[in-house]
Tab-separated table of C-alpha atoms in Angstrom:
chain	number	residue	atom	x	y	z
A	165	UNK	CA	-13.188	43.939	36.539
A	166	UNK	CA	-14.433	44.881	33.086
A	167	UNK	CA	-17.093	42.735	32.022
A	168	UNK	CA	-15.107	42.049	28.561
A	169	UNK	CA	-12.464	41.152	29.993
A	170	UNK	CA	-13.990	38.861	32.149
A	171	UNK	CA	-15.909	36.878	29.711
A	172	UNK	CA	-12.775	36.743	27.813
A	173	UNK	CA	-10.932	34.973	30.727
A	174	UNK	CA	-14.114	32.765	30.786
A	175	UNK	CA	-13.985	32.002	27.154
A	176	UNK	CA	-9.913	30.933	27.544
A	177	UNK	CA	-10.143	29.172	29.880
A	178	UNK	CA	-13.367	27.044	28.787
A	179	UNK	CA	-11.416	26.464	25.507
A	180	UNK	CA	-8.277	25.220	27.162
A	181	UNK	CA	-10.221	23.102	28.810
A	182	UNK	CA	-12.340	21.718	25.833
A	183	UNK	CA	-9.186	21.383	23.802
A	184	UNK	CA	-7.386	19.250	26.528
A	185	UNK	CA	-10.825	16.779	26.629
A	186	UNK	CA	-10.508	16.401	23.198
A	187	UNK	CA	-6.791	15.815	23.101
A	188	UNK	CA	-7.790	13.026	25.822
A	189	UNK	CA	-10.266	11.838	23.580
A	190	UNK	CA	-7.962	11.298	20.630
A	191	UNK	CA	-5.083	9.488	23.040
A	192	UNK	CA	-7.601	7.058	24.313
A	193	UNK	CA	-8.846	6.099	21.010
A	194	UNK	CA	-5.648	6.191	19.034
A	195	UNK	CA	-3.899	2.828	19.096
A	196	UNK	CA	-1.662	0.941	16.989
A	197	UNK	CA	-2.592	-0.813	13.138
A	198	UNK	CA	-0.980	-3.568	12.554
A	199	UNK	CA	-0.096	-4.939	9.215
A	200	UNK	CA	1.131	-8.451	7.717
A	201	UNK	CA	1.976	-8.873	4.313
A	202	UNK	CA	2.757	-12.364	2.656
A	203	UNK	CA	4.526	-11.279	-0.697
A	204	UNK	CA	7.739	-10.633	-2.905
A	205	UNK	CA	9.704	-7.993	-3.784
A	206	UNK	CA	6.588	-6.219	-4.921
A	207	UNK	CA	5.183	-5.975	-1.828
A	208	UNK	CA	8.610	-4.720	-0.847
A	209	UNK	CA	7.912	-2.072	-3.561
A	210	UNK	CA	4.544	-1.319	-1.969
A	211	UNK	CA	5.431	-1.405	1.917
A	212	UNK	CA	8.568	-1.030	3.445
A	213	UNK	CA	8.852	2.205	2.564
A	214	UNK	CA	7.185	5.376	2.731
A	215	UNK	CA	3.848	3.929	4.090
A	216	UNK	CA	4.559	3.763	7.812
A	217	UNK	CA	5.552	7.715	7.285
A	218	UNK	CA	2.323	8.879	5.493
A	219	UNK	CA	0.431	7.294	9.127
A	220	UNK	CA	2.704	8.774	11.115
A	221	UNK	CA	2.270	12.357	9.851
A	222	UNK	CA	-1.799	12.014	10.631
A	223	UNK	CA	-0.788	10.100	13.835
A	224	UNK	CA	-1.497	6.688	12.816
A	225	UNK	CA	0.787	4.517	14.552
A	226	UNK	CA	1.792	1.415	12.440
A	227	UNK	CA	3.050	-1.928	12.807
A	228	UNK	CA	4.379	-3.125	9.257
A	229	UNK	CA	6.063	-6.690	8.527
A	230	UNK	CA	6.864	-8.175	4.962
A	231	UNK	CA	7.554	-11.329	4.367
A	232	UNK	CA	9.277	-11.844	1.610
A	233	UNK	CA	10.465	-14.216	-0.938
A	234	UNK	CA	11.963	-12.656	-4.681
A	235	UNK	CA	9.400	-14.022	-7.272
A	236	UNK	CA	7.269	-16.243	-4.465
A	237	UNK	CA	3.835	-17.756	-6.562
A	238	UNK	CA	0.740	-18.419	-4.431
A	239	UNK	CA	1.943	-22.035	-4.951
A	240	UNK	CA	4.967	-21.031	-3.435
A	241	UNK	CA	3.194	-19.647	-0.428
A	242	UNK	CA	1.238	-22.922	-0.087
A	243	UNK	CA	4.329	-25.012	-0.330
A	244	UNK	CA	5.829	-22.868	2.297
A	245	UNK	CA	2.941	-23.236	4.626
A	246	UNK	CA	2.166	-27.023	4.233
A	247	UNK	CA	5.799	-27.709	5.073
A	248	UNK	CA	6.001	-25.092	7.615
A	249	UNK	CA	9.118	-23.737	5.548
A	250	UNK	CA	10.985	-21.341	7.310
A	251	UNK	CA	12.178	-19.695	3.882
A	252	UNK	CA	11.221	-16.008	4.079
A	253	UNK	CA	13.111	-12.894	5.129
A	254	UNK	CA	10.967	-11.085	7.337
A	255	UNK	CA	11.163	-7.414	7.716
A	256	UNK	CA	9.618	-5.608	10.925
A	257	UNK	CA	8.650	-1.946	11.524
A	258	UNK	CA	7.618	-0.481	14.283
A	259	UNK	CA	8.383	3.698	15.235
A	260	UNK	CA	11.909	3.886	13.990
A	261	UNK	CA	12.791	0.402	14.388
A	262	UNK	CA	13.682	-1.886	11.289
A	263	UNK	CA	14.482	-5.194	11.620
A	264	UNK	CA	14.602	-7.773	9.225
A	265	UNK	CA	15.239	-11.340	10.596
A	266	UNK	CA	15.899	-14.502	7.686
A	267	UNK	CA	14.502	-17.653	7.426
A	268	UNK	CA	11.485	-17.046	9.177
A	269	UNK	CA	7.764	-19.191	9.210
A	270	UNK	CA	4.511	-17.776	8.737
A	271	UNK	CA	3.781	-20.119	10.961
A	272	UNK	CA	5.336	-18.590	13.696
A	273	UNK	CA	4.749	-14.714	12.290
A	274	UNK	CA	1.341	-14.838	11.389
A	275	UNK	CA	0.921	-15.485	15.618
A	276	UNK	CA	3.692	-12.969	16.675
A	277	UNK	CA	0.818	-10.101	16.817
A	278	UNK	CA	-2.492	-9.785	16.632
A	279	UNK	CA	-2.581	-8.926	12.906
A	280	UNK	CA	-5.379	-6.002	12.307
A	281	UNK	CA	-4.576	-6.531	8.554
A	282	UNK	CA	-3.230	-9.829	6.244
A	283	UNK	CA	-2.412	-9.344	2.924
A	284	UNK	CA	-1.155	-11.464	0.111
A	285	UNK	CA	-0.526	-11.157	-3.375
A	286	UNK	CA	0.210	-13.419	-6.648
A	287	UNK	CA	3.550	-12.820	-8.412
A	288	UNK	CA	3.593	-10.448	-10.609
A	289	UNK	CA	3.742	-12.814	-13.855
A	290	UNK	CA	0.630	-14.667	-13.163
A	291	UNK	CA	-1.112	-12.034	-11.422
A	292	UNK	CA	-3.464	-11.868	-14.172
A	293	UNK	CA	-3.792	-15.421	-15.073
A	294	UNK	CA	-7.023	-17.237	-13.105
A	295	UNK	CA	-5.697	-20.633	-13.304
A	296	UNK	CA	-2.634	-19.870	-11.276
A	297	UNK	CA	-5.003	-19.176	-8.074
A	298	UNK	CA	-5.730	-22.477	-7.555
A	299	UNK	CA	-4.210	-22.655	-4.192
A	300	UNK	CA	-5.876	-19.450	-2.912
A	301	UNK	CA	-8.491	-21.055	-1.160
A	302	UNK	CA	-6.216	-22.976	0.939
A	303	UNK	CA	-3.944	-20.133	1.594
A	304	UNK	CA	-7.175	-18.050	2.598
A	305	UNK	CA	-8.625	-21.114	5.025
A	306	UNK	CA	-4.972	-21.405	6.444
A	307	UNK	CA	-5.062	-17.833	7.234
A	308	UNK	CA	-8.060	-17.904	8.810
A	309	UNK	CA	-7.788	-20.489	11.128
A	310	UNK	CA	-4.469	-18.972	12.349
A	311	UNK	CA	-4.642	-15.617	12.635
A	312	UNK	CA	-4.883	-14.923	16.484
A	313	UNK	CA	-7.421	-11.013	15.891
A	314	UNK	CA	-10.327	-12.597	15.393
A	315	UNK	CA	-11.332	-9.127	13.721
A	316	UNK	CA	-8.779	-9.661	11.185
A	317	UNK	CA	-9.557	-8.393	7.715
A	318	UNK	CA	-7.606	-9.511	4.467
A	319	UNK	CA	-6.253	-7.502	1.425
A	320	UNK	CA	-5.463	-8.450	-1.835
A	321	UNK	CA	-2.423	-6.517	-2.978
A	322	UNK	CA	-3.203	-5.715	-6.893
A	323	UNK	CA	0.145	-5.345	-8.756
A	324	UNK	CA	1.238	-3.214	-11.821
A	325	UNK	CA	1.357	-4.008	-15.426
A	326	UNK	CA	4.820	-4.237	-16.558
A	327	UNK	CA	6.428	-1.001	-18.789
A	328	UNK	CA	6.191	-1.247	-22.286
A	329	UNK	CA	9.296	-2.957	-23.566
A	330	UNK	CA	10.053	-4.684	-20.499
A	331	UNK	CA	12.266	-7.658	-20.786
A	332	UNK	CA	11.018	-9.922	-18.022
A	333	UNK	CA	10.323	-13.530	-19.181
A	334	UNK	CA	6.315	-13.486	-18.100
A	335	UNK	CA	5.764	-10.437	-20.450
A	336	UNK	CA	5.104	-12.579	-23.600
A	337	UNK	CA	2.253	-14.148	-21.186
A	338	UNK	CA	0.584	-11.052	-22.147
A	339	UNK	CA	1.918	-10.522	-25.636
A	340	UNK	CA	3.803	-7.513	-24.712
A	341	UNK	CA	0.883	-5.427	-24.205
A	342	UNK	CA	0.792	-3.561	-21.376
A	343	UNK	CA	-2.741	-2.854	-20.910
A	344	UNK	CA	-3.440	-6.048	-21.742
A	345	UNK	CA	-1.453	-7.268	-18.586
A	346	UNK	CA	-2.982	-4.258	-16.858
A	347	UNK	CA	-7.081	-5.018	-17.396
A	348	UNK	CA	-6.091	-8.755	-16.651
A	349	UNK	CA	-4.728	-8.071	-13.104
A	350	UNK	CA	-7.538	-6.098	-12.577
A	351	UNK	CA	-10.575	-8.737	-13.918
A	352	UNK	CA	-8.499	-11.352	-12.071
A	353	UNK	CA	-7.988	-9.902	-8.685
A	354	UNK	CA	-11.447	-8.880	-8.661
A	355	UNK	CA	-12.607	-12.293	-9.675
A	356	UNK	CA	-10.501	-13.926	-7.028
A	357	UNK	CA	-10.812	-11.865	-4.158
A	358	UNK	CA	-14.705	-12.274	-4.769
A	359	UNK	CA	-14.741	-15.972	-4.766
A	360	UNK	CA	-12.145	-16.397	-1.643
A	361	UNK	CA	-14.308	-13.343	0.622
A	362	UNK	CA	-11.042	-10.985	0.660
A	363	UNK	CA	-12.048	-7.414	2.736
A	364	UNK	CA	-10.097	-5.234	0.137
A	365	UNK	CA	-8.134	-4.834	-2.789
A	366	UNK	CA	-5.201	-2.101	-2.316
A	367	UNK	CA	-5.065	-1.299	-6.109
A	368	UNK	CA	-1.434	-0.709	-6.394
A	369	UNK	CA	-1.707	-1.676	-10.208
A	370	UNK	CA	-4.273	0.795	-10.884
A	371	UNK	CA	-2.567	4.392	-8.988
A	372	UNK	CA	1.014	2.873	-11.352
A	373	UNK	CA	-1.129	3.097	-14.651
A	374	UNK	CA	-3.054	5.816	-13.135
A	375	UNK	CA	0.496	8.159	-13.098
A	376	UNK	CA	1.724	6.737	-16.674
A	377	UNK	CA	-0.774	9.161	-17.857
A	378	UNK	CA	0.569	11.885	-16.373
A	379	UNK	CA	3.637	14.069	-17.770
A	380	UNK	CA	6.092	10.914	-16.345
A	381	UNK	CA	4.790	8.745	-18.719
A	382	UNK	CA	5.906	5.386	-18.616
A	383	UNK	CA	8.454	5.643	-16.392
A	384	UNK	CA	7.431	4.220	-12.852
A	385	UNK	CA	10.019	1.271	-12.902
A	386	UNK	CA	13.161	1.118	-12.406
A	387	UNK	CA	13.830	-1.979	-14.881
A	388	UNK	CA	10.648	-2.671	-16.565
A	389	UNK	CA	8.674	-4.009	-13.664
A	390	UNK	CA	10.251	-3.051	-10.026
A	391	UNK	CA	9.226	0.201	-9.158
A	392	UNK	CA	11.507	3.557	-9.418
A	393	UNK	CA	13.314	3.464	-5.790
A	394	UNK	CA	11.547	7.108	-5.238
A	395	UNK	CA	8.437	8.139	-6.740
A	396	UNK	CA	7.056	4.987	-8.427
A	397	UNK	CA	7.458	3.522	-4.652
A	398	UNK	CA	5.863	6.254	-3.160
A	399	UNK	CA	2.845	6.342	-5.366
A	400	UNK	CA	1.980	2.817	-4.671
A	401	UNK	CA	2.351	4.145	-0.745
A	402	UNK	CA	-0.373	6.327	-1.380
A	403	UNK	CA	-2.258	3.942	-2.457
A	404	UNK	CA	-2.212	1.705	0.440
A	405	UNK	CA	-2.469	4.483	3.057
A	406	UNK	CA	-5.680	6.043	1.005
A	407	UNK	CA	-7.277	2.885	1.144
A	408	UNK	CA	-6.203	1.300	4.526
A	409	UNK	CA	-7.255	4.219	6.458
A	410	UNK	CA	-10.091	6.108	3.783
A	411	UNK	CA	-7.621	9.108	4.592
A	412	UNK	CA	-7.172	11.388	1.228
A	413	UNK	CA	-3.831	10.892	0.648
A	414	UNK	CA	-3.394	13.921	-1.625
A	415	UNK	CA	-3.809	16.048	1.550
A	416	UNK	CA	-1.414	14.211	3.458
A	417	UNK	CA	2.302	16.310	3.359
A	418	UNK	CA	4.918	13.631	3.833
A	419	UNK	CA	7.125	13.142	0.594
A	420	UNK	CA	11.150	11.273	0.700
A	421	UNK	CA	13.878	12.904	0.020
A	422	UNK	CA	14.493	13.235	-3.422
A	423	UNK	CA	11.388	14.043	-4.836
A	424	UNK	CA	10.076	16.712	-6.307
A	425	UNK	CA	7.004	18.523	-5.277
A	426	UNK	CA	5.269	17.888	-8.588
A	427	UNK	CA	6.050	14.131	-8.920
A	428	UNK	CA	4.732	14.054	-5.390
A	429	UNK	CA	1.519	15.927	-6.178
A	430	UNK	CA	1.110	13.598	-9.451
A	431	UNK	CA	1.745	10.360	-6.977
A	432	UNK	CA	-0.785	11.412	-4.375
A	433	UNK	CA	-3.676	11.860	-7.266
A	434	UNK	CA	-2.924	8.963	-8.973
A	435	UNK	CA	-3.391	6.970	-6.243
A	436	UNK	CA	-6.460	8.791	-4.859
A	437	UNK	CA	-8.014	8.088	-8.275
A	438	UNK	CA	-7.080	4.359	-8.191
A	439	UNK	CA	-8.802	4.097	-4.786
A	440	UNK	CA	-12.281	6.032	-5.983
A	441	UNK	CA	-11.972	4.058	-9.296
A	442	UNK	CA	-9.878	0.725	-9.073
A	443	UNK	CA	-10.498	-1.144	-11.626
A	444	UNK	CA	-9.896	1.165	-14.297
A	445	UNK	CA	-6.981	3.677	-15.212
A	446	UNK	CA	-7.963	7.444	-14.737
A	447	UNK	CA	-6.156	10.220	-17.358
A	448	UNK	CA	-4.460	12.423	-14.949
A	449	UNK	CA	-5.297	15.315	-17.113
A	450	UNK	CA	-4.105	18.012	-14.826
A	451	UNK	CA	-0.725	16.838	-14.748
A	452	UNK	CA	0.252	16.602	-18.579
A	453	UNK	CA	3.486	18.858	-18.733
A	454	UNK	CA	7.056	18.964	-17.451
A	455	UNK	CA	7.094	21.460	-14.495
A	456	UNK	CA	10.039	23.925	-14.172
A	457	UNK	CA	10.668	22.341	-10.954
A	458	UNK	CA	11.705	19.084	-12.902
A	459	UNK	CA	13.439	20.515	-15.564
A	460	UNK	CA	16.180	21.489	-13.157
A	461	UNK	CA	14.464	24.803	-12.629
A	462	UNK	CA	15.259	25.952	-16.327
């Protein structure tokens, strides 16, 4: 047998075999995140949507459940847990399976899995004002004495500034000023997750204002302060995948239906910018003009 030939059958062969001890490798380390978050309908902005398909695509399997109460304070949360209040709806996600189950404890959640990740978050009104944290503490010590991974780490979800002109009733909290609301969330959050030991901050708040510099503009909610149902969603997404798993998001190549390539692109970066810089916006000078693509292809 030619002695080419031969080495080439070697060389196959050696590879095939290399490449199936990696792909061993990989299965025995791979194993399942799980996720709790202890929020409001800003963490189901955040969440329940789009994040569990950015993992999937780099073959992260995650576990994601929201509990969630519309407009729920941290005093609300405290309330909730001193009474052992079974007054949130709980949403579930694991693979393809979504199931959201009402009036549900975190009592009896926070113990239903072995939690890799807790988060919580202040409502979005206060979320910049220190002296509605007071109950932190307690929520934190709860947390900790209940969560069942003793590995657990905790996140503090950092929420978006509101869009100029918004109507909602905590605005004037804030005189109307946007990035006055803004640089409050973020000195606050930072402040508070400091004093309290929390592990991260996802800064959702930061990869929103991030993309208002972009050729969107300020345009990431859908009525002044939830975010747009496709792309404002997916940004903050980004944001949490980026920083739960220190995975560049803009290389990642999951997008919804529905949205354009360039929104996507200007989604991923804002988001990887708010994760290398989180406490302050970054101009997403790159991404300044319309693209054909959005004008309808004109």
């Amino acid at each position: 047998m030619n002695k080419i030939v031969k080495f080439w059958i070697f060389f196959s062969i050696f590879g095939i075999i290399t490449l199936n001890c990696h792909s061993n490798i990989n299965a025995a380390e791979k194993r399942v995140i799980k996720l709790l978050a202890l929020g409001n309908s800003f963490s189901q902005d955040a969440v329940e949507q789009n994040l569990h398909e950015l993992a999937k695509v780099v073959g992260i399997d995650l576990v994601i459940g929201n509990m969630n109460i519309g407009g729920c304070s941290l005093n609300r949360h405290w309330d909730n847990i001193s009474n052992d209040k079974a007054a949130y709806s709980y949403l579930k996600i694991e693979g393809d399976n979504r199931t959201r189950t009402p009036n549900q404890a975190i009592s009896f959640v926070i113990q239903e899995e072995d939690w890799d990740y807790i988060s919580i978050q202040q409502v979005s009104g206060y979320s910049g004002i220190p002296s509605s944290f007071g109950k932190l503490p307690d929520i934190m010590h709860y947390l900790r004495e209940n969560a069942t991974n003793p590995d657990v780490k905790f996140i503090w979800h950092q929420t978006w500034a509101y869009e100029k002109g918004s109507t909602h009733g905590d605005f004037p909290k804030y005189d109307r000023d946007q990035m006055k609301m803004y640089k409050s969330i973020v000195e606050t959050v930072k402040q508070a997750a400091k004093a309290v030991g929390i592990d991260m901050i996802v800064p959702s708040g930061t990869a929103i204002q991030n993309g208002r510099t972009s050729y969107i503009g300020d345009h990431f909610t859908r009525d002044g302060y939830h975010l747009d149902l496709i792309y404002g969603r997916y940004t903050a997404a980004c944001a949490w995948f980026e920083k739960l798993f220190d995975i560049d998001v803009r290389n990642n190549s999951y997008k919804p239906d529905g949205l354009s390539e360039s929104k996507a692109i200007v989604a991923r970066a804002a988001a990887h910018f708010a994760v290398q810089n989180p406490y302050e916006a970054t101009r997403l000078k790159d991404w300044q003009y319309v693209t054909r693509e959005d004008r309808g292809g004109r």
